[in-house]
mmCIF file of C-alpha atoms in Angstrom:
data_model
loop_
_atom_site.group_PDB
_atom_site.id
_atom_site.type_symbol
_atom_site.label_atom_id
_atom_site.label_comp_id
_atom_site.label_asym_id
_atom_site.label_seq_id
_atom_site.Cartn_x
_atom_site.Cartn_y
_atom_site.Cartn_z
ATOM 1 C CA UNK H 3 6.841 71.471 56.781
ATOM 2 C CA UNK H 4 9.125 74.297 57.943
ATOM 3 C CA UNK H 5 8.713 76.249 54.691
ATOM 4 C CA UNK H 6 4.931 75.844 54.923
ATOM 5 C CA UNK H 7 4.950 77.115 58.515
ATOM 6 C CA UNK H 8 7.023 80.103 57.456
ATOM 7 C CA UNK H 9 4.512 80.942 54.726
ATOM 8 C CA UNK H 10 1.580 80.447 57.121
ATOM 9 C CA UNK H 11 3.178 82.747 59.685
ATOM 10 C CA UNK H 12 3.798 85.403 57.036
ATOM 11 C CA UNK H 13 0.170 85.188 55.879
ATOM 12 C CA UNK H 14 -1.127 85.315 59.461
ATOM 13 C CA UNK H 15 0.861 88.490 60.135
ATOM 14 C CA UNK H 16 -0.446 90.253 57.018
ATOM 15 C CA UNK H 17 -3.418 92.059 58.647
ATOM 16 C CA UNK H 18 -1.292 93.203 61.597
ATOM 17 C CA UNK H 19 1.416 94.414 59.222
ATOM 18 C CA UNK H 20 -1.150 96.365 57.190
ATOM 19 C CA UNK H 21 -2.628 97.906 60.340
ATOM 20 C CA UNK H 22 0.830 98.912 61.575
ATOM 21 C CA UNK H 23 1.609 100.545 58.239
ATOM 22 C CA UNK H 24 -1.617 102.565 58.305
ATOM 23 C CA UNK H 25 -1.029 103.684 61.883
ATOM 24 C CA UNK H 26 2.574 104.630 61.056
ATOM 25 C CA UNK H 27 1.374 106.959 58.317
ATOM 26 C CA UNK H 28 -1.026 108.562 60.763
ATOM 27 C CA UNK H 29 1.608 109.081 63.452
ATOM 28 C CA UNK H 30 4.231 110.322 60.956
ATOM 29 C CA UNK H 31 1.898 112.652 59.028
ATOM 30 C CA UNK H 32 3.221 116.226 59.484
ATOM 31 C CA UNK H 33 -0.391 117.481 59.595
ATOM 32 C CA UNK H 34 -0.840 115.497 62.776
ATOM 33 C CA UNK H 35 0.437 117.687 65.680
ATOM 34 C CA UNK H 36 1.267 114.518 67.607
ATOM 35 C CA UNK H 37 3.900 113.628 64.956
ATOM 36 C CA UNK H 38 6.071 116.536 66.149
ATOM 37 C CA UNK H 39 6.356 115.173 69.693
ATOM 38 C CA UNK H 40 8.889 112.605 70.964
ATOM 39 C CA UNK H 41 6.052 110.218 71.861
ATOM 40 C CA UNK H 42 4.512 110.493 68.384
ATOM 41 C CA UNK H 43 7.863 109.872 66.669
ATOM 42 C CA UNK H 44 8.484 106.905 69.003
ATOM 43 C CA UNK H 45 5.134 105.383 68.037
ATOM 44 C CA UNK H 46 5.828 105.930 64.320
ATOM 45 C CA UNK H 47 9.322 104.449 64.646
ATOM 46 C CA UNK H 48 8.027 101.391 66.539
ATOM 47 C CA UNK H 49 5.333 100.743 63.955
ATOM 48 C CA UNK H 50 7.809 101.073 61.090
ATOM 49 C CA UNK H 51 10.199 98.629 62.773
ATOM 50 C CA UNK H 52 7.359 96.122 63.181
ATOM 51 C CA UNK H 53 6.281 96.474 59.552
ATOM 52 C CA UNK H 54 9.819 96.158 58.205
ATOM 53 C CA UNK H 55 10.725 93.107 60.303
ATOM 54 C CA UNK H 56 7.608 91.157 59.293
ATOM 55 C CA UNK H 57 7.358 91.965 55.574
ATOM 56 C CA UNK H 58 8.649 89.935 52.631
ATOM 57 C CA UNK H 59 11.012 92.078 50.597
ATOM 58 C CA UNK H 60 10.337 91.866 46.887
ATOM 59 C CA UNK H 61 12.892 91.933 44.120
ATOM 60 C CA UNK H 62 14.417 95.451 43.937
ATOM 61 C CA UNK H 63 14.833 97.404 40.724
ATOM 62 C CA UNK H 64 18.139 98.459 39.240
ATOM 63 C CA UNK H 65 16.739 101.955 38.685
ATOM 64 C CA UNK H 66 19.633 102.999 36.452
ATOM 65 C CA UNK H 67 17.865 105.445 34.168
ATOM 66 C CA UNK H 68 20.864 107.514 33.119
ATOM 67 C CA UNK H 69 24.636 107.693 33.087
ATOM 68 C CA UNK H 70 27.281 110.263 32.223
ATOM 69 C CA UNK H 71 29.553 109.779 29.234
ATOM 70 C CA UNK H 72 32.199 112.452 29.115
ATOM 71 C CA UNK H 73 30.368 115.573 30.198
ATOM 72 C CA UNK H 74 27.040 114.507 28.743
ATOM 73 C CA UNK H 75 24.151 112.854 30.538
ATOM 74 C CA UNK H 76 22.592 110.035 28.492
ATOM 75 C CA UNK H 77 19.500 107.946 29.157
ATOM 76 C CA UNK H 78 19.755 104.216 29.838
ATOM 77 C CA UNK H 79 17.103 101.652 28.882
ATOM 78 C CA UNK H 80 16.943 98.297 30.656
ATOM 79 C CA UNK H 81 15.901 95.455 28.352
ATOM 80 C CA UNK H 82 15.767 91.648 28.443
ATOM 81 C CA UNK H 83 17.661 90.388 25.394
ATOM 82 C CA UNK H 84 17.945 86.661 26.188
ATOM 83 C CA UNK H 85 15.750 84.480 28.328
ATOM 84 C CA UNK H 86 15.680 80.992 29.792
ATOM 85 C CA UNK H 87 13.508 79.503 32.575
ATOM 86 C CA UNK H 88 16.025 80.309 35.320
ATOM 87 C CA UNK H 89 17.692 83.446 33.988
ATOM 88 C CA UNK H 90 17.163 86.603 31.973
ATOM 89 C CA UNK H 91 20.026 88.500 30.391
ATOM 90 C CA UNK H 92 19.587 92.229 30.967
ATOM 91 C CA UNK H 93 21.147 94.846 28.716
ATOM 92 C CA UNK H 94 21.642 98.426 29.870
ATOM 93 C CA UNK H 95 21.272 100.120 26.503
ATOM 94 C CA UNK H 96 22.750 103.620 26.477
ATOM 95 C CA UNK H 97 20.978 106.154 24.309
ATOM 96 C CA UNK H 98 24.025 107.212 22.296
ATOM 97 C CA UNK H 99 24.680 106.809 18.549
ATOM 98 C CA UNK H 100 27.089 103.989 17.578
ATOM 99 C CA UNK H 101 29.726 106.478 16.411
ATOM 100 C CA UNK H 102 29.810 108.081 19.856
ATOM 101 C CA UNK H 103 30.416 104.778 21.638
ATOM 102 C CA UNK H 104 33.941 104.477 20.241
ATOM 103 C CA UNK H 105 35.525 101.190 21.223
ATOM 104 C CA UNK H 106 33.579 100.694 24.445
ATOM 105 C CA UNK H 107 33.993 97.042 25.454
ATOM 106 C CA UNK H 108 31.075 94.642 25.669
ATOM 107 C CA UNK H 109 30.969 93.264 29.227
ATOM 108 C CA UNK H 110 28.899 90.377 30.592
ATOM 109 C CA UNK H 111 28.576 90.524 34.388
ATOM 110 C CA UNK H 112 27.667 87.139 35.856
ATOM 111 C CA UNK H 113 25.916 87.910 39.130
ATOM 112 C CA UNK H 114 25.986 85.491 42.067
ATOM 113 C CA UNK H 115 23.246 82.899 42.303
ATOM 114 C CA UNK H 116 23.657 82.678 46.050
ATOM 115 C CA UNK H 117 20.601 84.208 47.648
ATOM 116 C CA UNK H 118 20.487 87.867 46.715
ATOM 117 C CA UNK H 119 19.169 89.244 43.443
ATOM 118 C CA UNK H 120 21.420 90.626 40.713
ATOM 119 C CA UNK H 121 20.467 94.139 41.862
ATOM 120 C CA UNK H 122 23.068 93.681 44.614
ATOM 121 C CA UNK H 123 25.521 94.574 41.814
ATOM 122 C CA UNK H 124 23.773 97.851 40.989
ATOM 123 C CA UNK H 125 26.908 99.771 41.976
ATOM 124 C CA UNK H 126 29.059 97.514 39.798
ATOM 125 C CA UNK H 127 26.891 98.181 36.754
ATOM 126 C CA UNK H 128 26.672 101.896 37.502
ATOM 127 C CA UNK H 129 30.471 102.243 37.705
ATOM 128 C CA UNK H 130 31.028 100.467 34.379
ATOM 129 C CA UNK H 131 28.184 102.020 32.381
ATOM 130 C CA UNK H 132 29.954 105.238 31.317
ATOM 131 C CA UNK H 133 32.735 103.252 29.673
ATOM 132 C CA UNK H 134 31.218 99.919 28.607
ATOM 133 C CA UNK H 135 28.257 98.189 26.981
ATOM 134 C CA UNK H 136 27.005 96.272 30.020
ATOM 135 C CA UNK H 137 24.937 93.079 30.290
ATOM 136 C CA UNK H 138 24.112 91.200 33.508
ATOM 137 C CA UNK H 139 22.599 87.840 34.435
ATOM 138 C CA UNK H 140 19.282 88.306 36.235
ATOM 139 C CA UNK H 141 18.727 84.952 37.949
ATOM 140 C CA UNK H 142 15.112 84.005 38.634
ATOM 141 C CA UNK H 143 13.781 82.995 42.041
ATOM 142 C CA UNK H 144 13.500 79.181 41.896
ATOM 143 C CA UNK H 145 10.162 79.207 43.694
ATOM 144 C CA UNK H 146 8.728 81.135 40.752
ATOM 145 C CA UNK H 147 9.765 78.474 38.189
ATOM 146 C CA UNK H 148 7.215 75.674 37.666
ATOM 147 C CA UNK H 149 8.374 72.072 37.988
ATOM 148 C CA UNK H 150 7.504 71.562 34.315
ATOM 149 C CA UNK H 151 10.594 73.631 33.405
ATOM 150 C CA UNK H 152 12.838 70.878 34.766
ATOM 151 C CA UNK H 153 15.974 70.988 36.885
ATOM 152 C CA UNK H 154 18.763 73.544 37.112
ATOM 153 C CA UNK H 155 22.157 72.277 38.256
ATOM 154 C CA UNK H 156 25.843 73.180 37.959
ATOM 155 C CA UNK H 157 26.061 71.846 34.390
ATOM 156 C CA UNK H 158 23.089 73.996 33.395
ATOM 157 C CA UNK H 159 24.754 77.054 34.952
ATOM 158 C CA UNK H 160 27.886 76.505 32.847
ATOM 159 C CA UNK H 161 25.720 75.953 29.765
ATOM 160 C CA UNK H 162 23.830 79.201 30.394
ATOM 161 C CA UNK H 163 27.112 81.143 30.569
ATOM 162 C CA UNK H 164 28.311 79.575 27.306
ATOM 163 C CA UNK H 165 24.980 80.314 25.605
ATOM 164 C CA UNK H 166 25.099 83.950 26.699
ATOM 165 C CA UNK H 167 28.655 84.334 25.423
ATOM 166 C CA UNK H 168 27.556 82.841 22.101
ATOM 167 C CA UNK H 169 24.650 85.252 21.984
ATOM 168 C CA UNK H 170 26.798 88.296 22.703
ATOM 169 C CA UNK H 171 29.378 87.197 20.170
ATOM 170 C CA UNK H 172 32.961 88.066 19.358
ATOM 171 C CA UNK H 173 35.109 90.101 21.746
ATOM 172 C CA UNK H 174 32.918 89.822 24.846
ATOM 173 C CA UNK H 175 34.528 90.239 28.265
ATOM 174 C CA UNK H 176 33.085 88.388 31.262
ATOM 175 C CA UNK H 177 33.155 89.436 34.924
ATOM 176 C CA UNK H 178 32.234 86.901 37.612
ATOM 177 C CA UNK H 179 31.420 88.254 41.056
ATOM 178 C CA UNK H 180 31.926 85.799 43.946
ATOM 179 C CA UNK H 181 30.103 82.445 43.520
ATOM 180 C CA UNK H 182 30.029 82.338 39.665
ATOM 181 C CA UNK H 183 33.830 82.493 39.487
ATOM 182 C CA UNK H 184 33.924 78.674 39.427
ATOM 183 C CA UNK H 185 31.280 78.051 36.711
ATOM 184 C CA UNK H 186 32.577 80.982 34.628
ATOM 185 C CA UNK H 187 36.115 79.619 34.706
ATOM 186 C CA UNK H 188 34.680 76.201 33.847
ATOM 187 C CA UNK H 189 32.737 77.688 30.923
ATOM 188 C CA UNK H 190 35.882 79.370 29.597
ATOM 189 C CA UNK H 191 37.805 76.095 29.865
ATOM 190 C CA UNK H 192 35.075 74.138 28.060
ATOM 191 C CA UNK H 193 34.947 76.721 25.258
ATOM 192 C CA UNK H 194 38.722 76.890 24.878
ATOM 193 C CA UNK H 195 39.098 73.118 24.797
ATOM 194 C CA UNK H 196 36.522 73.060 21.982
ATOM 195 C CA UNK H 197 38.427 75.847 20.141
ATOM 196 C CA UNK H 198 35.287 77.963 20.357
ATOM 197 C CA UNK H 199 35.904 81.255 18.494
ATOM 198 C CA UNK H 200 33.423 82.999 20.798
ATOM 199 C CA UNK H 201 35.295 82.300 24.021
ATOM 200 C CA UNK H 202 35.562 85.488 26.099
ATOM 201 C CA UNK H 203 38.344 87.938 25.331
ATOM 202 C CA UNK H 204 38.994 88.368 29.042
ATOM 203 C CA UNK H 205 37.768 86.896 32.299
ATOM 204 C CA UNK H 206 37.680 88.884 35.552
ATOM 205 C CA UNK H 207 37.099 86.881 38.734
ATOM 206 C CA UNK H 208 36.233 88.916 41.827
ATOM 207 C CA UNK H 209 36.162 87.518 45.370
ATOM 208 C CA UNK H 210 35.403 84.006 44.137
ATOM 209 C CA UNK H 211 35.889 80.592 45.832
ATOM 210 C CA UNK H 212 38.283 79.068 43.295
ATOM 211 C CA UNK H 213 40.227 77.180 45.993
ATOM 212 C CA UNK H 214 38.625 77.339 49.441
ATOM 213 C CA UNK H 215 41.480 75.356 51.027
ATOM 214 C CA UNK H 216 43.436 78.637 51.067
ATOM 215 C CA UNK H 217 42.746 80.874 54.093
ATOM 216 C CA UNK H 218 39.390 79.204 54.838
ATOM 217 C CA UNK H 219 36.692 81.478 56.243
ATOM 218 C CA UNK H 220 33.794 80.654 58.560
ATOM 219 C CA UNK H 221 31.653 79.876 55.503
ATOM 220 C CA UNK H 222 34.260 77.428 54.186
ATOM 221 C CA UNK H 223 34.714 75.764 57.567
ATOM 222 C CA UNK H 224 30.970 75.205 57.963
ATOM 223 C CA UNK H 225 30.883 73.288 54.676
ATOM 224 C CA UNK H 226 33.867 71.209 55.770
ATOM 225 C CA UNK H 227 32.344 70.359 59.147
ATOM 226 C CA UNK H 228 29.049 69.083 57.710
ATOM 227 C CA UNK H 229 28.360 66.214 55.336
ATOM 228 C CA UNK H 230 26.441 66.729 52.112
ATOM 229 C CA UNK H 231 23.655 64.612 53.600
ATOM 230 C CA UNK H 232 23.412 67.073 56.514
ATOM 231 C CA UNK H 233 22.821 69.947 54.093
ATOM 232 C CA UNK H 234 20.263 67.893 52.181
ATOM 233 C CA UNK H 235 18.381 66.965 55.367
ATOM 234 C CA UNK H 236 18.467 70.382 57.048
ATOM 235 C CA UNK H 237 18.290 73.149 54.445
ATOM 236 C CA UNK H 238 16.491 71.635 51.435
ATOM 237 C CA UNK H 239 12.697 72.078 51.406
ATOM 238 C CA UNK H 240 9.874 71.905 48.887
ATOM 239 C CA UNK H 241 8.239 75.113 47.677
ATOM 240 C CA UNK H 242 4.768 75.338 49.242
ATOM 241 C CA UNK H 243 1.471 75.929 47.488
ATOM 242 C CA UNK H 244 0.348 78.282 45.893
ATOM 243 C CA UNK H 245 3.734 79.420 44.535
ATOM 244 C CA UNK H 246 4.398 78.702 40.815
ATOM 245 C CA UNK H 247 7.290 76.414 41.768
ATOM 246 C CA UNK H 248 5.073 74.291 44.048
ATOM 247 C CA UNK H 249 6.905 71.092 45.132
ATOM 248 C CA UNK H 250 10.267 72.164 43.660
ATOM 249 C CA UNK H 251 13.073 71.252 46.116
ATOM 250 C CA UNK H 252 14.985 74.431 46.991
ATOM 251 C CA UNK H 253 17.329 76.054 49.438
ATOM 252 C CA UNK H 254 14.896 78.752 50.689
ATOM 253 C CA UNK H 255 15.884 82.389 50.637
ATOM 254 C CA UNK H 256 14.760 82.996 54.221
ATOM 255 C CA UNK H 257 17.176 80.315 55.468
ATOM 256 C CA UNK H 258 19.997 81.882 53.486
ATOM 257 C CA UNK H 259 19.117 85.273 54.961
ATOM 258 C CA UNK H 260 19.283 83.880 58.490
ATOM 259 C CA UNK H 261 22.798 82.658 57.686
ATOM 260 C CA UNK H 262 23.825 86.049 56.277
ATOM 261 C CA UNK H 263 22.454 87.862 59.320
ATOM 262 C CA UNK H 264 24.003 85.507 61.881
ATOM 263 C CA UNK H 265 27.510 86.127 60.516
ATOM 264 C CA UNK H 266 27.341 89.763 61.633
ATOM 265 C CA UNK H 267 24.351 89.764 63.957
ATOM 266 C CA UNK H 268 25.740 92.361 66.351
ATOM 267 C CA UNK H 269 26.344 94.790 63.475
ATOM 268 C CA UNK H 270 22.776 94.386 62.204
ATOM 269 C CA UNK H 271 21.304 94.852 65.693
ATOM 270 C CA UNK H 272 23.316 98.030 66.199
ATOM 271 C CA UNK H 273 22.268 99.329 62.764
ATOM 272 C CA UNK H 274 18.566 98.794 63.552
ATOM 273 C CA UNK H 275 18.903 100.330 67.007
ATOM 274 C CA UNK H 276 20.562 103.423 65.488
ATOM 275 C CA UNK H 277 17.884 103.570 62.796
ATOM 276 C CA UNK H 278 15.160 103.538 65.483
ATOM 277 C CA UNK H 279 16.884 106.276 67.494
ATOM 278 C CA UNK H 280 17.360 108.468 64.410
ATOM 279 C CA UNK H 281 13.635 108.165 63.670
ATOM 280 C CA UNK H 282 12.751 109.139 67.237
ATOM 281 C CA UNK H 283 15.167 112.081 67.300
ATOM 282 C CA UNK H 284 14.262 113.081 63.744
ATOM 283 C CA UNK H 285 17.902 113.368 62.703
ATOM 284 C CA UNK H 286 20.318 111.349 60.556
ATOM 285 C CA UNK H 287 19.542 109.896 57.135
ATOM 286 C CA UNK H 288 17.080 106.994 57.545
ATOM 287 C CA UNK H 289 16.731 106.566 53.770
ATOM 288 C CA UNK H 290 20.225 105.097 53.588
ATOM 289 C CA UNK H 291 19.248 102.436 56.116
ATOM 290 C CA UNK H 292 15.990 101.719 54.286
ATOM 291 C CA UNK H 293 17.690 101.468 50.889
ATOM 292 C CA UNK H 294 20.422 99.153 52.166
ATOM 293 C CA UNK H 295 18.100 96.761 53.986
ATOM 294 C CA UNK H 296 15.465 96.798 51.248
ATOM 295 C CA UNK H 297 18.240 95.314 49.093
ATOM 296 C CA UNK H 298 19.907 93.132 51.702
ATOM 297 C CA UNK H 299 16.696 91.513 52.960
ATOM 298 C CA UNK H 300 15.406 90.676 49.459
ATOM 299 C CA UNK H 301 16.381 87.057 48.845
ATOM 300 C CA UNK H 302 15.546 84.287 46.406
ATOM 301 C CA UNK H 303 15.347 80.490 46.554
ATOM 302 C CA UNK H 304 17.995 78.317 44.854
ATOM 303 C CA UNK H 305 17.310 74.961 43.233
ATOM 304 C CA UNK H 306 18.369 72.136 45.513
ATOM 305 C CA UNK H 307 20.455 70.389 42.878
ATOM 306 C CA UNK H 308 22.538 73.495 42.077
ATOM 307 C CA UNK H 309 23.076 74.368 45.729
ATOM 308 C CA UNK H 310 24.096 70.851 46.792
ATOM 309 C CA UNK H 311 26.409 70.388 43.813
ATOM 310 C CA UNK H 312 28.091 73.721 44.570
ATOM 311 C CA UNK H 313 28.584 72.799 48.232
ATOM 312 C CA UNK H 314 29.996 69.406 47.286
ATOM 313 C CA UNK H 315 32.227 70.386 44.352
ATOM 314 C CA UNK H 316 33.460 73.802 45.521
ATOM 315 C CA UNK H 317 33.549 73.654 49.309
ATOM 316 C CA UNK H 318 33.895 69.965 50.220
ATOM 317 C CA UNK H 319 35.769 68.255 47.387
ATOM 318 C CA UNK H 320 37.605 71.305 45.947
ATOM 319 C CA UNK H 321 37.142 69.705 42.540
ATOM 320 C CA UNK H 322 38.295 72.621 40.357
ATOM 321 C CA UNK H 323 41.782 73.188 41.844
ATOM 322 C CA UNK H 324 42.290 69.407 42.080
ATOM 323 C CA UNK H 325 41.482 68.985 38.376
ATOM 324 C CA UNK H 326 38.463 66.802 39.146
ATOM 325 C CA UNK H 327 35.562 69.110 38.197
ATOM 326 C CA UNK H 328 33.234 67.586 35.608
ATOM 327 C CA UNK H 329 30.889 69.146 33.058
ATOM 328 C CA UNK H 330 28.455 66.897 31.208
ATOM 329 C CA UNK H 331 30.572 63.891 32.102
ATOM 330 C CA UNK H 332 33.845 65.382 30.850
ATOM 331 C CA UNK H 333 36.669 66.739 32.986
ATOM 332 C CA UNK H 334 37.082 70.502 33.017
ATOM 333 C CA UNK H 335 40.682 71.389 32.179
ATOM 334 C CA UNK H 336 41.732 74.951 33.175
ATOM 335 C CA UNK H 337 45.024 74.351 31.353
ATOM 336 C CA UNK H 338 43.042 74.489 28.106
ATOM 337 C CA UNK H 339 42.566 78.238 28.592
ATOM 338 C CA UNK H 340 45.175 79.970 26.411
ATOM 339 C CA UNK H 341 43.503 82.905 24.662
ATOM 340 C CA UNK H 342 41.394 84.321 27.503
ATOM 341 C CA UNK H 343 43.097 87.074 29.524
ATOM 342 C CA UNK H 344 42.696 86.614 33.290
ATOM 343 C CA UNK H 345 42.259 89.275 35.975
ATOM 344 C CA UNK H 346 41.679 88.237 39.597
ATOM 345 C CA UNK H 347 40.545 90.720 42.249
ATOM 346 C CA UNK H 348 40.443 90.194 46.016
ATOM 347 C CA UNK H 349 39.654 92.261 49.103
ATOM 348 C CA UNK H 350 42.163 92.411 51.935
ATOM 349 C CA UNK H 351 39.462 91.941 54.613
ATOM 350 C CA UNK H 352 37.174 89.528 52.738
ATOM 351 C CA UNK H 353 35.468 87.238 55.284
ATOM 352 C CA UNK H 354 33.571 85.218 52.644
ATOM 353 C CA UNK H 355 36.295 84.311 50.139
ATOM 354 C CA UNK H 356 39.618 84.457 51.940
ATOM 355 C CA UNK H 357 42.670 86.148 50.456
ATOM 356 C CA UNK H 358 44.302 83.806 47.956
ATOM 357 C CA UNK H 359 41.186 81.806 47.091
ATOM 358 C CA UNK H 360 40.504 83.799 43.917
ATOM 359 C CA UNK H 361 44.181 84.257 43.063
ATOM 360 C CA UNK H 362 44.373 80.453 42.841
ATOM 361 C CA UNK H 363 42.902 80.791 39.332
ATOM 362 C CA UNK H 364 46.248 82.243 38.283
ATOM 363 C CA UNK H 365 47.906 79.003 39.385
ATOM 364 C CA UNK H 366 45.543 76.498 37.784
ATOM 365 C CA UNK H 367 45.285 78.352 34.449
ATOM 366 C CA UNK H 368 48.879 77.504 33.646
ATOM 367 C CA UNK H 369 48.825 78.189 29.908
ATOM 368 C CA UNK H 370 47.632 81.789 29.915
ATOM 369 C CA UNK H 371 50.635 83.915 28.839
ATOM 370 C CA UNK H 372 52.172 86.135 31.496
ATOM 371 C CA UNK H 373 51.283 89.312 29.612
ATOM 372 C CA UNK H 374 47.594 88.258 29.637
ATOM 373 C CA UNK H 375 47.206 87.857 33.382
ATOM 374 C CA UNK H 376 47.024 90.179 36.369
ATOM 375 C CA UNK H 377 46.109 89.981 40.071
ATOM 376 C CA UNK H 378 44.995 92.873 42.245
ATOM 377 C CA UNK H 379 44.496 92.920 46.038
ATOM 378 C CA UNK H 380 42.444 95.894 47.204
ATOM 379 C CA UNK H 381 43.483 97.115 50.681
ATOM 380 C CA UNK H 382 40.935 97.910 53.396
ATOM 381 C CA UNK H 383 37.824 96.330 51.838
ATOM 382 C CA UNK H 384 35.743 93.307 52.746
ATOM 383 C CA UNK H 385 33.738 91.068 50.457
ATOM 384 C CA UNK H 386 31.120 93.667 49.541
ATOM 385 C CA UNK H 387 33.786 96.288 48.850
ATOM 386 C CA UNK H 388 35.322 94.129 46.132
ATOM 387 C CA UNK H 389 32.427 94.957 43.812
ATOM 388 C CA UNK H 390 30.731 98.011 45.309
ATOM 389 C CA UNK H 391 31.401 101.221 47.178
ATOM 390 C CA UNK H 392 33.781 104.156 46.855
ATOM 391 C CA UNK H 393 36.978 102.110 46.691
ATOM 392 C CA UNK H 394 35.503 99.934 43.976
ATOM 393 C CA UNK H 395 34.596 102.985 41.921
ATOM 394 C CA UNK H 396 37.928 104.691 42.548
ATOM 395 C CA UNK H 397 40.413 101.809 42.544
ATOM 396 C CA UNK H 398 38.960 98.570 41.170
ATOM 397 C CA UNK H 399 36.627 99.573 38.320
ATOM 398 C CA UNK H 400 39.301 101.639 36.487
ATOM 399 C CA UNK H 401 41.695 98.679 36.659
ATOM 400 C CA UNK H 402 39.048 96.334 35.259
ATOM 401 C CA UNK H 403 38.284 98.705 32.390
ATOM 402 C CA UNK H 404 41.978 99.207 31.596
ATOM 403 C CA UNK H 405 42.545 95.436 31.591
ATOM 404 C CA UNK H 406 39.514 94.833 29.380
ATOM 405 C CA UNK H 407 40.571 97.477 26.849
ATOM 406 C CA UNK H 408 44.111 96.166 26.797
ATOM 407 C CA UNK H 409 42.926 92.685 25.874
ATOM 408 C CA UNK H 410 40.180 93.559 23.404
ATOM 409 C CA UNK H 411 40.387 91.317 20.355
ATOM 410 C CA UNK H 412 39.137 93.837 17.841
ATOM 411 C CA UNK H 413 38.381 97.522 17.544
ATOM 412 C CA UNK H 414 35.168 96.924 15.570
ATOM 413 C CA UNK H 415 32.633 94.492 16.964
ATOM 414 C CA UNK H 416 29.957 92.710 14.917
ATOM 415 C CA UNK H 417 26.330 93.635 15.689
ATOM 416 C CA UNK H 418 24.623 91.921 18.587
ATOM 417 C CA UNK H 419 21.430 89.918 17.865
ATOM 418 C CA UNK H 420 18.361 91.814 19.002
ATOM 419 C CA UNK H 421 16.533 89.470 21.337
ATOM 420 C CA UNK H 422 16.515 85.763 22.096
ATOM 421 C CA UNK H 423 13.761 84.264 24.199
ATOM 422 C CA UNK H 424 13.291 80.559 24.661
ATOM 423 C CA UNK H 425 15.850 79.811 21.974
ATOM 424 C CA UNK H 426 14.240 81.907 19.238
ATOM 425 C CA UNK H 427 15.455 85.094 17.645
ATOM 426 C CA UNK H 428 12.862 87.866 17.709
#
């Protein structure tokens, strides 16, 4: 009933939120003399704070319309090239002739399916676009997927990654950011054990929970302190009517957001207080605050089966580093990975995936040759800084691109199929 009460409360607040928004425009309108007074700006700031704290934040857009290649600005077109019920594969097609692309690597970014939308990796995509042909997984909010589409669990996640690698074809490089490090490594192991010729040329794991027994963080300790039944009883709820996914059991986005916020509650309170004061004083750059929280507060539901399996296998049982992880009833063997180059990246101050948790992939993938593996620890960054921000652009992205180019399997890549939706080529 908690999810239903949340939806009812949101609906009940709708007219007040609309009224506050209208009044804010009136108080902030420069044609209104009152808007130039401290009292007028205080009223406008208060109304904006009310509207922002009671709204539901929709899925943001990537908004990457252009990039710079060399000294030339080129347009970028976002297109869905592969589609399944729980995920779309987005391609950022650069408007440059094939001859001008040179040997730019084809990179598949697997975004986290852990609450936020793939747009959280906008900075990651933007940094790689000038030098690579970039694709990204755009996971779909589980509450928007009807029950008739069936379940989505850990096995399905691994299967989706394998299908996308098959679609993209020879000499594709995969980057997993945070949570997907485990299923991506599993997908690579499954493909290598099957001698799949389309296994990725390289695999970059960034801030991922490969072995959460190493330097456990608060997130890891919470999973250890609670039983799987506790998670099932306390955080799994059915999607309420009239959402398309009505009656689908999910881990709701608003619960995930409360967990995100509580980890650094004091920082968020200070940020909102400063935002309010900047609005009143009419100084600072409020757009930066709006842009950040428009992204941060936009969350999606996860299917219950995927969430619970991830908690159990990754955080409670540590199945992958113990050699006990299963896929479709068969043990996943990281030692089977021989031809996939491995780069692991960690942040020195990461409070989500502790230092050493991602590097553990280097230990369990024992048969990758030494000249095909590398680990990098970025000083002075937390979890977010591993895949975004100035240090990512300046220090991490160039290393990823150098590693990818070094381990490219061919200079000339075969053409990519145009579009696949629902298993059919268009």
